[in-house]
Coordinates of C-alpha atoms in Angstrom, one line a residue:
X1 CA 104.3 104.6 103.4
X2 CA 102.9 104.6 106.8
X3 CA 99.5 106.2 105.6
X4 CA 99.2 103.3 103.0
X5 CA 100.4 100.6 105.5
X6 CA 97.5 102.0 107.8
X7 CA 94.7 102.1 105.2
X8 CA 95.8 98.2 104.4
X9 CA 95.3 97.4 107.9
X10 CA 91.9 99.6 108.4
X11 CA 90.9 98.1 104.6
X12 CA 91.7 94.5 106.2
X13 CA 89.8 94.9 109.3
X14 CA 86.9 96.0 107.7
X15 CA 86.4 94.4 104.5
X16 CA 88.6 90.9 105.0
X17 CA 86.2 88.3 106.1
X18 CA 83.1 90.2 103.6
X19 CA 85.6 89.9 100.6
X20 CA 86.9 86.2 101.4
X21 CA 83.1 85.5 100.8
X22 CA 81.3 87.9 98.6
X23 CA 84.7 88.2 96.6
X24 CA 86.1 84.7 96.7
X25 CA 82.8 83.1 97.2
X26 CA 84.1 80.8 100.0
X27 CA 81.7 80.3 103.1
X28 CA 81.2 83.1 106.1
X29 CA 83.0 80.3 108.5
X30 CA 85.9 80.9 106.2
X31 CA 85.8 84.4 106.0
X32 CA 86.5 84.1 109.8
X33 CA 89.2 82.4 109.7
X34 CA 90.6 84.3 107.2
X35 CA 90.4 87.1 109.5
X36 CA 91.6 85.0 112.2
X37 CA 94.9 84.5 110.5
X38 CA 95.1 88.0 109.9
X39 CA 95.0 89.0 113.0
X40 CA 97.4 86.4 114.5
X41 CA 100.0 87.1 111.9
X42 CA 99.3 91.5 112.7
X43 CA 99.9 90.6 116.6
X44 CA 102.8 88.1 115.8
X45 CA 104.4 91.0 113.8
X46 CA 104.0 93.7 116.8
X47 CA 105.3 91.4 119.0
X48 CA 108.5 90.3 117.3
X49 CA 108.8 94.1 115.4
X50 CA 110.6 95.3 118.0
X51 CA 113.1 92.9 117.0
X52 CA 113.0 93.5 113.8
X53 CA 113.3 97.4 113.8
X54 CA 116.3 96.8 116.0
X55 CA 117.9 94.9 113.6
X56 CA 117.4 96.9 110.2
X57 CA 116.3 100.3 111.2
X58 CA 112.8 102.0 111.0
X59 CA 113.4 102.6 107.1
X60 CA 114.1 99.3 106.2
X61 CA 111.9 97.2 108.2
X62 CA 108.9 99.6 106.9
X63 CA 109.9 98.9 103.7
X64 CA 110.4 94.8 104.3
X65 CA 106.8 95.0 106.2
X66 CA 105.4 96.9 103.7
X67 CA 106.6 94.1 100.8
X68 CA 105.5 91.6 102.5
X69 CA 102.4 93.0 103.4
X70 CA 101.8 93.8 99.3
X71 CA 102.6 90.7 98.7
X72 CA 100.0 89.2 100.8
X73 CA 97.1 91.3 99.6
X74 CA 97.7 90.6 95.9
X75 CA 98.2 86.6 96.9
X76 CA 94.8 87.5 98.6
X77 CA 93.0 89.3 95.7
X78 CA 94.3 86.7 92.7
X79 CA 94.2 83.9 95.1
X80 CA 91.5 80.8 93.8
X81 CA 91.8 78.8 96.2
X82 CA 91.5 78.7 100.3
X83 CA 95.0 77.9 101.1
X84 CA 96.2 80.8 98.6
X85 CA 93.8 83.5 100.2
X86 CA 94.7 82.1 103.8
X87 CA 98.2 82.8 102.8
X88 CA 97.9 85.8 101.6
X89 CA 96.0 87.1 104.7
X90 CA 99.0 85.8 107.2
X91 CA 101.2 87.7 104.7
X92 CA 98.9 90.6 104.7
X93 CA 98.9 90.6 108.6
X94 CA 102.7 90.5 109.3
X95 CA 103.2 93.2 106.2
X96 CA 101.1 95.9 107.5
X97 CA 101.1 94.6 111.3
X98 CA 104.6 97.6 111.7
X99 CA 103.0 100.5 109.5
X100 CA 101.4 102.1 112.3
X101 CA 103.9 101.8 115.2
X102 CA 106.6 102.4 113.5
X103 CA 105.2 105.8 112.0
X104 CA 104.1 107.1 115.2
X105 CA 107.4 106.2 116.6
X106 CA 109.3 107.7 113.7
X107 CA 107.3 110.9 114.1
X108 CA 107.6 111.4 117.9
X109 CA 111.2 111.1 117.4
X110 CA 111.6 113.5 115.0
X111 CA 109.9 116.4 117.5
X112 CA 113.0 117.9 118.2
X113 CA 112.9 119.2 114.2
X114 CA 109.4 120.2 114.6
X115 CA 109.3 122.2 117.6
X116 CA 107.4 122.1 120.6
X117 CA 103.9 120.1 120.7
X118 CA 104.2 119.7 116.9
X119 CA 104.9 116.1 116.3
X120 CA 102.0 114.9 118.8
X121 CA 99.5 116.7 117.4
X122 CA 100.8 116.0 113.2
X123 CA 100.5 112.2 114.4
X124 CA 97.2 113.1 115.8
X125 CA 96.3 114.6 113.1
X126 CA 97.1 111.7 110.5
X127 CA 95.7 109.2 112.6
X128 CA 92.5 111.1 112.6
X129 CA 92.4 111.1 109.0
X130 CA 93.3 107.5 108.6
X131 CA 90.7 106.9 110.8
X132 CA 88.1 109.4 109.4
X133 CA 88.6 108.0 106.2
X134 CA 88.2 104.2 107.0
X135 CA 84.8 104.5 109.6

C-alpha cells in the first residue's frame, strides 16, 4: 500500500500537469493549476494527517487516504471536463499526500522486530527504489 501510494504521488508529480494537457487536451495554464491543486491538497493532507492518524490508527487512515486518493486519479483519468479533472487532482493530492509518512513511520516503529539498524536501512532501501524507479 505504501509503495503504491508513493508511485501515485511520484506518477502525479511528474506526469500531472503533461497529462491534464496532452491527455485531456486542456491548455498548459491549466495543467498548472491542476498541479497547483495537487499540491495544496498533498500539503493540506500532511498537515492535518497527524490528526487523522491519531484518530483511526496508521492502518486505517492508509487505507481511507489510499481511497480517496484512487478515487481522485480515476475522477482525473475519466474526467471530461475541467472542474472534474480539478477534482480529481485535490482528491488525488489528499489520497496519496499520507502514503509516504505514514510508511516510514510504520517501519521505524516496527525496528524493535527487525533488529538493530534494520528498519532504517529497509526504509532506505524502498525509498530508493521508489525513487529509482520514478527519475
Amino acid at each position: 500500500m505504501v509503495a503504491g501510494l508513493s508511485f501515485t504521488e511520484g506518477a502525479a508529480n511528474d506526469w500531472l500537469a503533461v497529462a491534464t494537457n496532452t491527455g485531456h487536451g486542456f491548455s498548459h495554464s491549466l495543467g498548472a493549476l491542476v498541479f497547483t491543486l495537487f499540491v495544496a491538497a498533498m500539503t493540506l493532507g500532511r498537515f492535518t494527517g497527524g490528526q487523522i492518524v491519531d484518530r483511526l490508527g496508521s492502518v486505517r487512515a492508509l487505507l481511507l487516504m489510499g481511497g480517496i486518493g484512487l478515487f481522485g486519479v480515476a475522477l482525473f483519468i475519466a474526467g471530461d471536463s475541467a472542474w472534474s479533472i480539478g477534482m480529481g487532482a485535490l482528491f488525488w493530492g489528499l489520497g496519496s499526500s499520507l502514503g509516504f509518512p505514514v510508511g516510514m513511520s510504520i517501519a521505524a516503529s516496527h525496528s524493535k522486530h527487525l533488529g538493530p539498524g534494520r528498519s532504517a536501512s529497509s526504509a532506505a532501501s524502498a525509498t530508493g527504489r521508489c525513487s529509482a524507479v520514478r527519475h
